[in-house]
Amino acid sequence: MTSVTQQRGVTRKEYWSWVRDASALATALGYPVQAEMINEGTGIVFGEDQYAAFEAGLWSGDPFEVMIILESLNEGAVSGLPSGAESFAEYGGLCDKLMILHPGKWCPPHYHPRKTESYEVVLGEMDVIYGPQPVDDGSQRLAAGHVPAGTAWPAGLEVPAGREESYEKLTSYVRLKKGDPKFVMHRRHLHAFRCPPDSSVPLVVREISTYSHEPTEAQSDIHRPLAHWSGINDNAFVHPAADDGRLATRFLD
Amino acid sequence: MTSVTQQRGVTRKEYWSWVRDASALATALGYPVQAEMINEGTGIVFGEDQYAAFEAGLWSGDPFEVMIILESLNEGAVSGLPSGAESFAEYGGLCDKLMILHPGKWCPPHYHPRKTESYEVVLGEMDVIYGPQPVDDGSQRLAAGHVPAGTAWPAGLEVPAGREESYEKLTSYVRLKKGDPKFVMHRRHLHAFRCPPDSSVPLVVREISTYSHEPTEAQSDIHRPLAHWSGINDNAFVHPAADDGRLATRFLD
Amino acid sequence: MTSVTQQRGVTRKEYWSWVRDASALATALGYPVQAEMINEGTGIVFGEDQYAAFEAGLWSGDPFEVMIILESLNEGAVSGLPSGAESFAEYGGLCDKLMILHPGKWCPPHYHPRKTESYEVVLGEMDVIYGPQPVDDGSQRLAAGHVPAGTAWPAGLEVPAGREESYEKLTSYVRLKKGDPKFVMHRRHLHAFRCPPDSSVPLVVREISTYSHEPTEAQSDIHRPLAHWSGINDNAFVHPAADDGRLATRFLD
Amino acid sequence: MTSVTQQRGVTRKEYWSWVRDASALATALGYPVQAEMINEGTGIVFGEDQYAAFEAGLWSGDPFEVMIILESLNEGAVSGLPSGAESFAEYGGLCDKLMILHPGKWCPPHYHPRKTESYEVVLGEMDVIYGPQPVDDGSQRLAAGHVPAGTAWPAGLEVPAGREESYEKLTSYVRLKKGDPKFVMHRRHLHAFRCPPDSSVPLVVREISTYSHEPTEAQSDIHRPLAHWSGINDNAFVHPAADDGRLATRFLD
């Protein structure tokens, strides 16, 4: 007897409802949403098993790695740099994005070799966990600045089933809310975040960062300011499925 | 017979009314205003003659160079850069500020050798004028990216009396409004902007940019991520009085 | 051969996704949403055939009669009235509600014998159609005030299939947007409204009105300020199925 | 020797700065401000002595009775009432206004024989004090509904100098904030409210009420839905100077 494996994914109706309601929420909050920011890469599911989020519904509060990213700016800021800056320019630039997560949902553990980012909560509250020390690969690095210490995880910080191990090194915790000072996550620090499962609203966060080197499908044909940037992937996910999964949406229809 | 020269400045009552009402407007618009962002450098007057703005009142619609800056983030993003990046780091980093200008008021003509910035209108409308070509000092510069062409100035774009010449090279014009895509002003481009004089609200603009090297009094004791940054002034104002004037507020009492 | 009749309704997952995303949108827009405003009566479907809206999805743009009502105030304002006012009090009182409609969706044609209401668009744009003259039942009525004239319907104002006739007497049209003056719809005027089908956001309208006499299931056990109010239904829908349908939600699970 | 009595009032520059900044704040908060809502009656000073508020400046935190009212709706809702309702209609109708008070500033003690009102805090926090029982003039009144009990005044609730007595009967206290349920103040209850003096923002409150019978100068030529309404003053201020003072603004220039 052969077992039937259910193919996991999301229906287009459910995907577009998710993305369009989130985009309307962003517009309501004053974010400069443009039509071209809304496409099949706007909603991100970090691996096939995470599509189970849609079976219970995005409001179930269950922990899954699914999120919305609306990016209003990704500017290399290469123009006008002095000659010789080519190999350092990939650490600069400007990115502005709005990230929207339903209750219980996570942006999974990862770090950026190049990108330094900052958070501003726009709606709801944000549970951030992170590695207090930068990832060490033996390279020589400048050391000014640091991520504030945080506390130990609070009781009941539920992470996605089957992915517990990928969260283990993110031992520092902080809760951010609307009106707080900007929180800076320096490059090379592991981090993840979620919307608290008992929230009555999705978490909405504005992230201001240096240039976002994102090799998603939606971005594959985007012009890069320097030729060698098209080969850069600045996302290092702890769980391998998270990296693969986010690159394309699996539709059931 | 000796002439009496009236000393120009602003009363503390008028200054704090301006700054606190603007900060409340920023909070109402969701900007993460912190108490330490509100001080004697928050309101900027670009030269002694520009204090005349307070004689007619900030709602007169008259053209003067006075504005509010609320800065929620100025992060060098030096931490974790590769060794050797020290001399290029000053072109990177992250700054997030909210700028508030009453009707008719201008941010005066200037450019930044290092800083690339972007505008997002949050309230009201924004008249931007700029140099379509970067300032050329003979140095070798990378050329990717450019500022969109714009149009000629519309009729009736009133600039401050006595400072007309400083606006002459900013021949391109664009009107930006809430909901528009981000508008990027690359480093080395002359630019200035204002709130239209017939507006019923102050212009409120969020500027996301690379690090802001600002040698104002309020910032003189701020820690710099690299030692040599404390000597950098990245603001090149066309009118010499604009640069001097902004460094400190002249109080009448 | 027997034909199979499909039972129409909405799954609980889809209902709660609709209601909770709309409530979050309301909160994002500053409306004082309370937990007790969110229940099985918050989303309203005006008749069994209108559940087809969920088959295509709420973002399809198709014309159906489905909407969200979040009511933050329904106060009889009876306390302190002079003796003798009992029989007139039902024309007074205060109600504040937020109504949310997805693109293409309608609040169906109806009028109120008692309630006078006003509209304030909070997000998106609002197509209102109405009867320019009050419904005449031969009773003696005071005549001060009137609803402004409006224009004829624009081309392409698509109404729900099978319900065209119920829209015919609402010959006046007006488009309302955020920032417009309040628009008053006096009692006894037929009216209906929708979110334009090409909108990128749901229509969100704040309605300030006199007391809302609504005999829905969710309100059946609510205390009435005067005993005889519990028998009042102040909604007169043109299409009989609209009135029945709204009283309870048909769940498929 | 004759003493010099300083004439108290406000300069037009200061008045318009107050009113226009507050109107911009209202617009920023999404209130549908119209040009005709902004005039010499928009800012209200409750008596000659209260102009001292402008000497220290509106941000001093000192207790004075000055406030802004922006009224977007005042609808009699008389149209379509049954014959015989003429004498009761003045207890109904609809009013929507936004009230803006700087830190420390009060709306002074008063009650309305006819108007029932409700509060929704939009920005900042609101200290409300009120009489827990309706004012009794011996007339027969309907009794349904009541104002919740409140607590005793907190320590340090500073009231305007010289007007302490007028606050004495308002023994109940409640603090309201953004997101709270609507708070109903029934007709015939004494009430007053203020913005806490240590607030970083003005208090902004939306009041939904029955028709506002306000005999101010700005409203003297407004059409009334019933002829006898033009003689109604529905405001009963405890301090006689509060009532006189609010009727016109005293300008110093």
Coordinates of C-alpha atoms in Angstrom, one line a residue, chain C:
Chain C
M1 CA -32.0 12.2 -11.8
T2 CA -31.8 14.5 -8.8
S3 CA -29.8 17.7 -9.0
V4 CA -27.4 18.4 -6.3
T5 CA -27.9 21.8 -4.6
Q6 CA -24.7 23.2 -3.2
Q7 CA -25.2 24.7 0.2
R8 CA -23.7 28.1 0.3
G9 CA -21.9 29.7 3.2
V10 CA -18.5 30.6 4.4
T11 CA -15.8 28.5 6.3
R12 CA -14.9 29.6 9.7
K13 CA -11.3 30.0 8.6
E14 CA -12.3 32.3 5.8
Y15 CA -14.8 34.3 8.0
W16 CA -12.3 34.9 10.8
S17 CA -9.6 35.9 8.4
W18 CA -12.0 38.4 6.8
V19 CA -13.2 39.8 10.2
R20 CA -9.8 39.8 11.9
D21 CA -7.9 41.4 9.1
A22 CA -10.6 44.1 8.8
S23 CA -10.5 44.7 12.6
A24 CA -6.7 45.1 12.4
L25 CA -7.2 47.6 9.5
A26 CA -9.6 49.5 11.7
T27 CA -7.2 49.5 14.6
A28 CA -4.4 50.7 12.3
L29 CA -6.6 53.6 11.2
G30 CA -7.1 54.6 14.9
Y31 CA -10.6 53.3 15.4
P32 CA -11.2 52.2 19.0
V33 CA -11.8 48.5 18.4
Q34 CA -12.8 46.5 21.5
A35 CA -12.7 42.7 21.7
E36 CA -16.5 42.5 22.2
M37 CA -17.0 44.2 18.8
I38 CA -15.6 41.1 17.1
N39 CA -18.0 38.2 16.8
E40 CA -20.1 36.1 14.4
G41 CA -22.2 39.2 13.5
T42 CA -19.3 41.5 12.6
G43 CA -19.2 40.2 9.0
I44 CA -22.5 40.5 7.3
V45 CA -23.6 38.6 4.2
F46 CA -27.0 39.9 2.7
G47 CA -28.6 36.6 1.6
E48 CA -27.6 33.0 0.7
D49 CA -26.7 33.8 -2.8
Q50 CA -24.2 36.5 -1.7
Y51 CA -21.9 33.8 -0.1
A52 CA -20.7 33.4 -3.7
A53 CA -18.5 36.3 -2.8
F54 CA -16.2 33.9 -0.9
E55 CA -15.9 31.5 -3.8
A56 CA -14.1 34.1 -6.0
G57 CA -12.5 35.7 -2.9
L58 CA -13.1 39.1 -1.4
W59 CA -10.5 40.7 -3.6
S60 CA -12.0 39.5 -6.9
G61 CA -13.7 42.9 -7.4
D62 CA -17.1 41.2 -8.2
P63 CA -20.3 42.9 -7.0
F64 CA -21.7 41.2 -3.9
E65 CA -23.5 42.4 -0.8
V66 CA -21.1 41.7 2.0
M67 CA -19.5 44.0 4.5
I68 CA -18.0 44.4 8.0
I69 CA -19.5 46.6 10.7
L70 CA -17.5 47.5 13.8
E71 CA -19.7 49.4 16.2
S72 CA -18.0 51.4 19.0
L73 CA -21.0 53.3 20.3
N74 CA -24.8 52.8 20.3
E75 CA -26.2 55.0 23.0
G76 CA -29.9 55.7 23.3
A77 CA -29.3 59.0 25.0
V78 CA -32.6 58.6 26.8
S79 CA -31.2 59.6 30.2
G80 CA -32.3 63.0 31.2
L81 CA -34.9 63.5 28.5
P82 CA -38.0 65.4 29.6
S83 CA -41.0 63.4 30.5
G84 CA -43.2 62.9 27.5
A85 CA -40.3 62.3 25.2
E86 CA -40.6 58.5 25.3
S87 CA -42.3 58.1 21.9
F88 CA -39.8 60.5 20.1
A89 CA -36.6 59.2 21.8
E90 CA -36.2 56.4 19.2
Y91 CA -35.4 59.1 16.6
G92 CA -32.5 60.4 18.6
G93 CA -29.4 58.8 20.3
L94 CA -25.9 58.3 19.0
C95 CA -24.2 55.5 17.1
D96 CA -20.6 55.4 15.8
K97 CA -19.6 52.5 13.5
L98 CA -16.8 51.7 11.1
M99 CA -17.9 49.9 7.9
I100 CA -15.4 48.1 5.8
L101 CA -16.1 46.8 2.2
H102 CA -13.7 45.1 -0.1
P103 CA -13.5 46.2 -3.8
G104 CA -16.8 45.8 -5.7
K105 CA -18.8 44.9 -2.5
W106 CA -22.0 46.7 -1.7
C107 CA -24.1 47.7 1.3
P108 CA -27.5 46.9 -0.3
P109 CA -30.4 49.3 -0.9
H110 CA -32.4 50.2 2.2
Y111 CA -33.7 53.1 4.2
H112 CA -34.3 53.8 7.9
P113 CA -37.6 55.2 9.1
R114 CA -35.9 56.7 12.2
K115 CA -32.1 56.8 11.7
T116 CA -30.3 59.8 10.2
E117 CA -26.7 59.0 9.3
S118 CA -23.5 60.7 8.1
Y119 CA -20.4 59.4 6.3
E120 CA -16.7 60.1 6.6
V121 CA -14.4 58.2 4.4
V122 CA -11.3 57.0 6.3
L123 CA -9.6 54.9 3.5
G124 CA -10.3 54.4 -0.2
E125 CA -13.3 56.0 -2.0
M126 CA -17.0 55.5 -1.6
D127 CA -19.6 55.3 -4.3
V128 CA -23.0 56.3 -2.8
I129 CA -26.3 55.9 -4.6
Y130 CA -29.6 57.1 -3.1
G131 CA -33.1 58.3 -3.5
P132 CA -33.1 62.1 -3.8
Q133 CA -36.6 62.3 -2.2
P134 CA -37.6 60.6 1.1
V135 CA -39.8 57.6 0.9
D136 CA -43.5 58.7 1.3
D137 CA -45.8 56.6 3.3
G138 CA -48.5 59.2 3.6
S139 CA -47.5 60.2 7.2
Q140 CA -47.0 63.8 8.2
R141 CA -43.3 64.6 8.5
L142 CA -41.1 67.6 9.3
A143 CA -39.2 68.7 6.2
A144 CA -36.2 70.7 7.2
G145 CA -32.9 69.5 5.7
H146 CA -32.4 67.5 2.6
V147 CA -29.8 65.2 0.9
P148 CA -27.8 67.1 -1.8
A149 CA -28.8 66.4 -5.4
G150 CA -25.9 64.2 -6.7
T151 CA -25.5 63.2 -10.4
A152 CA -26.8 60.3 -12.5
W153 CA -24.9 57.0 -12.2
P154 CA -21.6 56.9 -13.9
A155 CA -21.1 54.3 -16.6
G156 CA -20.1 50.9 -15.3
L157 CA -21.5 51.0 -11.9
E158 CA -21.9 47.2 -11.6
V159 CA -24.6 46.0 -9.1
P160 CA -25.0 42.4 -7.9
A161 CA -26.4 39.9 -10.4
G162 CA -30.1 39.1 -9.7
R163 CA -30.6 42.1 -7.5
E164 CA -30.6 44.8 -10.2
E165 CA -34.2 45.8 -9.6
S166 CA -33.6 46.6 -5.9
Y167 CA -31.2 49.3 -7.0
E168 CA -33.4 51.1 -9.5
K169 CA -34.9 53.8 -7.4
L170 CA -31.5 55.0 -6.1
T171 CA -31.0 57.3 -9.0
S172 CA -28.7 59.9 -7.4
Y173 CA -24.9 59.3 -7.2
V174 CA -22.0 60.8 -5.4
R175 CA -18.3 59.8 -5.0
L176 CA -16.9 60.5 -1.5
K177 CA -13.2 60.5 -0.5
K178 CA -11.1 61.0 2.6
G179 CA -11.0 64.6 3.7
D180 CA -14.4 65.5 2.2
P181 CA -17.0 67.2 4.3
K182 CA -19.4 64.9 6.2
F183 CA -22.2 63.7 3.9
V184 CA -25.6 63.4 5.7
M185 CA -28.1 60.8 4.6
H186 CA -31.4 61.8 6.2
R187 CA -33.9 59.2 7.5
R188 CA -36.4 57.8 4.9
H189 CA -33.9 58.2 2.0
L190 CA -33.1 55.0 0.1
H191 CA -29.3 54.5 0.0
A192 CA -26.6 51.9 -0.9
F193 CA -22.9 52.2 -1.3
R194 CA -19.9 50.3 -2.5
C195 CA -16.1 50.2 -2.7
P196 CA -14.9 50.8 -6.3
P197 CA -13.9 47.4 -7.8
D198 CA -10.5 48.7 -8.9
S199 CA -9.5 49.9 -5.5
S200 CA -6.2 48.8 -4.0
V201 CA -7.7 49.1 -0.5
P202 CA -11.0 48.2 1.1
L203 CA -13.3 51.1 1.6
V204 CA -13.4 52.2 5.2
V205 CA -16.2 54.6 6.3
R206 CA -17.0 56.0 9.7
E207 CA -20.7 56.4 10.1
I208 CA -22.0 58.8 12.8
S209 CA -25.8 58.4 13.2
T210 CA -28.7 58.5 15.6
Y211 CA -29.3 55.2 17.5
S212 CA -29.1 52.1 15.4
H213 CA -32.2 49.8 16.0
E214 CA -30.7 46.6 14.6
P215 CA -32.4 43.3 15.4
T216 CA -29.5 41.1 14.6
E217 CA -28.7 37.9 16.5
A218 CA -25.6 39.5 18.0
Q219 CA -27.7 42.3 19.4
S220 CA -30.7 40.2 20.5
D221 CA -29.7 40.2 24.2
I222 CA -28.5 43.8 24.4
H223 CA -30.2 46.0 26.9
R224 CA -32.6 48.6 25.3
P225 CA -33.0 51.9 27.1
L226 CA -36.8 51.8 26.7
A227 CA -38.8 48.6 26.8
H228 CA -40.6 49.1 23.5
W229 CA -37.3 49.5 21.6
S230 CA -36.6 45.8 21.6
G231 CA -39.4 45.4 19.0
I232 CA -38.2 48.0 16.6
N233 CA -36.5 47.2 13.3
D234 CA -35.4 50.4 11.7
N235 CA -34.0 48.8 8.6
A236 CA -36.2 48.5 5.5
F237 CA -34.3 46.6 2.8
V238 CA -35.6 46.8 -0.7
H239 CA -34.7 43.1 -1.5
P240 CA -36.3 40.8 1.0
A241 CA -33.3 38.4 1.0
A242 CA -31.0 41.2 2.2
D243 CA -32.9 41.6 5.4
D244 CA -33.2 37.9 6.2
G245 CA -29.6 37.1 5.2
R246 CA -27.9 39.6 7.4
L247 CA -29.4 38.3 10.6
A248 CA -27.1 35.3 11.0
T249 CA -23.9 34.0 9.4
R250 CA -24.1 30.6 7.5
F251 CA -21.0 28.6 8.3
L252 CA -20.0 25.6 6.2
D253 CA -18.2 24.0 9.1

